[in-house]
CSV table of C-alpha atoms in Angstrom, one decimal:
chain,number,residue,atom,x,y,z
A,1,MET,CA,34.7,-88.4,85.2
A,2,PRO,CA,32.4,-89.0,87.9
A,3,TYR,CA,29.8,-85.7,89.2
A,4,SER,CA,31.7,-84.5,93.0
A,5,SER,CA,30.9,-81.2,95.1
A,6,LYS,CA,34.6,-80.4,94.4
A,7,HIS,CA,32.8,-79.7,90.9
A,8,ILE,CA,30.5,-77.7,91.2
A,9,CYS,CA,31.8,-74.5,90.9
A,10,SER,CA,33.5,-75.2,87.1
A,11,LYS,CA,35.0,-72.1,85.2
A,12,SER,CA,32.0,-71.5,83.0
A,13,GLY,CA,29.1,-72.4,85.9
A,14,CYS,CA,30.8,-70.0,88.1
A,15,PHE,CA,31.7,-67.3,84.8
A,16,ARG,CA,27.4,-67.9,84.7
A,17,PHE,CA,26.5,-67.7,88.3
A,18,LEU,CA,28.6,-64.3,88.9
A,19,ALA,CA,26.9,-62.5,85.9
A,20,VAL,CA,23.8,-63.2,87.1
A,21,ILE,CA,24.1,-61.9,90.2
A,22,CYS,CA,26.1,-59.1,89.9
A,23,ILE,CA,23.1,-58.7,87.0
A,24,GLY,CA,21.1,-59.0,89.6
A,25,LEU,CA,23.0,-56.4,92.3
A,26,LEU,CA,22.4,-54.8,89.3
A,27,VAL,CA,19.0,-53.9,88.3
A,28,ASN,CA,17.8,-53.9,92.2
A,29,SER,CA,20.4,-51.1,93.2
A,30,CYS,CA,19.4,-49.0,90.0
A,31,SER,CA,16.6,-47.1,89.1
A,32,ILE,CA,16.4,-44.9,86.4
A,33,SER,CA,13.1,-43.0,86.2
A,34,TYR,CA,11.2,-40.9,82.7
A,35,LYS,CA,9.2,-39.2,82.5
A,36,PHE,CA,6.5,-39.5,79.8
A,37,ASN,CA,5.5,-35.7,79.6
A,38,GLY,CA,8.8,-34.1,80.2
A,39,SER,CA,8.1,-31.8,82.8
A,40,SER,CA,10.1,-31.7,86.2
A,41,ILE,CA,7.5,-31.0,89.0
A,42,ASP,CA,7.3,-31.8,92.5
A,43,TYR,CA,3.5,-32.0,92.3
A,44,THR,CA,4.2,-33.0,97.0
A,45,LYS,CA,4.7,-29.2,96.5
A,46,THR,CA,3.4,-27.6,94.0
A,47,LYS,CA,-0.6,-27.7,92.1
A,48,THR,CA,-1.7,-24.5,90.5
A,49,ILE,CA,-0.5,-22.2,87.7
A,50,THR,CA,-2.0,-19.2,86.5
A,51,ILE,CA,-1.1,-18.0,82.9
A,52,ALA,CA,-2.5,-14.4,82.0
A,53,ASP,CA,-3.3,-14.0,78.8
A,54,PHE,CA,-0.6,-12.4,77.0
A,55,PRO,CA,-1.9,-9.7,75.0
A,56,ASN,CA,-0.5,-8.9,71.4
A,57,ASN,CA,1.9,-5.0,71.6
A,58,ALA,CA,3.4,-6.1,67.9
A,59,THR,CA,3.0,-3.1,65.3
A,60,LEU,CA,2.0,-5.3,62.7
A,61,VAL,CA,-1.6,-7.4,64.5
A,62,TYR,CA,-3.0,-10.0,63.3
A,63,PRO,CA,-6.0,-9.9,64.8
A,64,GLN,CA,-6.3,-13.6,66.4
A,65,LEU,CA,-3.1,-14.5,67.2
A,66,ALA,CA,-3.4,-13.1,70.7
A,67,SER,CA,-6.5,-15.4,70.6
A,68,LYS,CA,-4.4,-18.6,69.3
A,69,LEU,CA,-1.1,-17.8,71.9
A,70,ASN,CA,-3.2,-17.7,74.7
A,71,THR,CA,-5.5,-20.9,74.0
A,72,ALA,CA,-2.2,-22.8,73.2
A,73,LEU,CA,-0.8,-22.1,75.6
A,74,LYS,CA,-3.8,-23.3,78.2
A,75,ASP,CA,-4.4,-25.9,76.2
A,76,PHE,CA,-1.2,-27.6,76.4
A,77,PHE,CA,-0.1,-27.4,80.2
A,78,ASN,CA,-3.5,-29.1,80.2
A,79,ARG,CA,-2.1,-31.5,78.7
A,80,ARG,CA,1.0,-32.3,79.3
A,81,THR,CA,0.4,-31.4,83.7
A,82,LYS,CA,-1.6,-31.9,86.5
A,83,LEU,CA,-1.7,-28.3,87.5
A,84,GLN,CA,-4.2,-26.9,88.5
A,85,GLN,CA,-5.0,-23.6,86.2
A,86,VAL,CA,-6.5,-20.6,88.6
A,87,LYS,CA,-7.0,-17.2,87.4
A,88,ARG,CA,-4.2,-15.8,90.1
A,89,ASN,CA,-2.2,-16.2,92.7
A,90,GLY,CA,-0.8,-19.9,91.4
A,91,ASP,CA,1.6,-21.6,91.9
A,92,MET,CA,3.3,-20.8,89.1
A,93,GLN,CA,2.8,-18.4,86.2
A,94,ILE,CA,3.6,-17.5,83.1
A,95,GLU,CA,3.1,-13.8,81.9
A,96,GLY,CA,3.7,-12.0,79.3
A,97,GLU,CA,3.0,-9.7,76.2
A,98,ILE,CA,3.4,-10.6,72.4
A,99,THR,CA,6.0,-7.4,71.1
A,100,ASP,CA,6.7,-8.1,67.7
A,101,TYR,CA,5.1,-9.1,64.1
A,102,ARG,CA,6.8,-8.8,61.6
A,103,LEU,CA,7.6,-9.4,57.7
A,104,THR,CA,11.4,-9.9,56.3
A,105,PRO,CA,11.7,-10.5,52.5
A,106,LEU,CA,14.7,-12.3,51.8
A,107,SER,CA,16.3,-13.8,48.8
A,108,ILE,CA,16.9,-11.0,46.9
A,109,GLN,CA,16.2,-12.2,43.2
A,110,ALA,CA,17.8,-9.9,40.2
A,111,ASN,CA,15.0,-7.4,39.0
A,112,ALA,CA,15.2,-6.5,43.5
A,113,LEU,CA,11.8,-8.9,44.5
A,114,ALA,CA,12.3,-11.3,47.1
A,115,ALA,CA,11.5,-14.9,45.8
A,116,GLN,CA,11.1,-15.6,49.6
A,117,THR,CA,9.0,-14.0,52.5
A,118,GLN,CA,9.9,-15.1,56.7
A,119,LEU,CA,7.0,-14.0,59.2
A,120,THR,CA,8.8,-13.7,62.6
A,121,MET,CA,6.5,-14.0,66.0
A,122,THR,CA,8.4,-12.2,69.6
A,123,VAL,CA,7.4,-13.1,72.5
A,124,ARG,CA,8.5,-11.9,76.5
A,125,PHE,CA,7.4,-13.4,78.5
A,126,LYS,CA,8.3,-13.8,82.5
A,127,TYR,CA,7.4,-17.0,84.4
A,128,THR,CA,7.6,-16.5,88.5
A,129,ASN,CA,7.9,-20.1,91.1
A,130,THR,CA,6.5,-19.1,94.3
A,131,LYS,CA,8.0,-22.6,95.1
A,132,ASN,CA,11.0,-22.5,93.9
A,133,PRO,CA,12.1,-19.0,93.0
A,134,LYS,CA,15.3,-19.9,91.5
A,135,ASP,CA,14.2,-21.7,89.2
A,136,ASP,CA,12.4,-17.6,87.8
A,137,LEU,CA,12.7,-16.2,84.9
A,138,GLU,CA,12.3,-13.1,82.0
A,139,THR,CA,13.0,-13.7,78.8
A,140,THR,CA,12.2,-13.4,75.1
A,141,LEU,CA,11.4,-16.6,72.5
A,142,SER,CA,11.0,-16.1,69.1
A,143,ALA,CA,10.0,-17.7,66.0
A,144,SER,CA,10.2,-17.8,62.4
A,145,GLN,CA,8.2,-19.2,59.1
A,146,THR,CA,9.2,-18.6,55.8
A,147,PHE,CA,6.8,-18.9,53.0
A,148,ASP,CA,7.5,-18.0,48.7
A,149,SER,CA,6.7,-14.0,48.4
A,150,SER,CA,4.2,-14.8,45.2
A,151,LYS,CA,1.8,-15.5,47.6
A,152,MET,CA,-0.4,-13.8,50.0
A,153,LEU,CA,0.4,-12.6,53.1
A,154,THR,CA,-3.9,-14.0,54.3
A,155,ALA,CA,-3.5,-17.1,52.1
A,156,VAL,CA,-1.1,-18.5,53.7
A,157,GLN,CA,-1.0,-16.5,57.2
A,158,GLU,CA,-3.8,-18.8,60.0
A,159,ALA,CA,-1.3,-21.8,58.9
A,160,LEU,CA,2.2,-19.9,59.6
A,161,ALA,CA,1.2,-18.5,62.8
A,162,ASP,CA,-0.1,-21.5,64.0
A,163,GLU,CA,3.5,-22.4,63.8
A,164,MET,CA,4.9,-20.0,65.2
A,165,VAL,CA,2.7,-20.2,68.0
A,166,LYS,CA,3.5,-24.3,68.8
A,167,GLU,CA,6.4,-23.3,68.0
A,168,ILE,CA,6.6,-20.1,71.1
A,169,THR,CA,4.0,-22.7,73.4
A,170,GLU,CA,7.0,-25.5,72.5
A,171,LYS,CA,10.2,-23.6,74.0
A,172,ILE,CA,8.0,-21.7,76.9
A,173,TYR,CA,6.8,-25.1,77.9
A,174,ASN,CA,10.8,-25.7,77.8
A,175,GLN,CA,12.4,-23.6,79.9
A,176,THR,CA,9.6,-23.1,82.6
A,177,VAL,CA,7.9,-27.0,83.7
A,178,ALA,CA,10.6,-29.1,81.3
A,179,ARG,CA,13.4,-27.2,82.0
A,180,TRP,CA,15.5,-28.1,79.2
């Protein structure tokens, strides 16, 4: 059958043509925005953050804990946001305290001794967003690590504290600027 202008649009040709047009329209009309740093900050309004030092007010005191938490928080926000850290009156403000640091025996054995011990760190924090006050938040967060009771706390405390600080730091970030 000779080629004619009546057969320009065969069934399969029309389908392909319409499919390409539809895909093109979808690509042009839809835009997906990904934020690889996980933050939901409007940098046109929010430019600064104040992260106050968290004192250690727990009954059981690990002397390095407050320093570890304060450094980790400031470093985490510095790496993950474009906010300039200022000493006071930032557009976003984070303050708080370490309220608890405790050991809890777990898995009590027949000889009434614990097979494992749980170390828990609790932090109370307050988040103030001067540019968007509906985001303000005050809450308490905890992180725990378990270790074998046959080990001395002094032998495992630094590594466990580092893990708990990392977890608390991520939770604070997620509840403030990431809004998860």
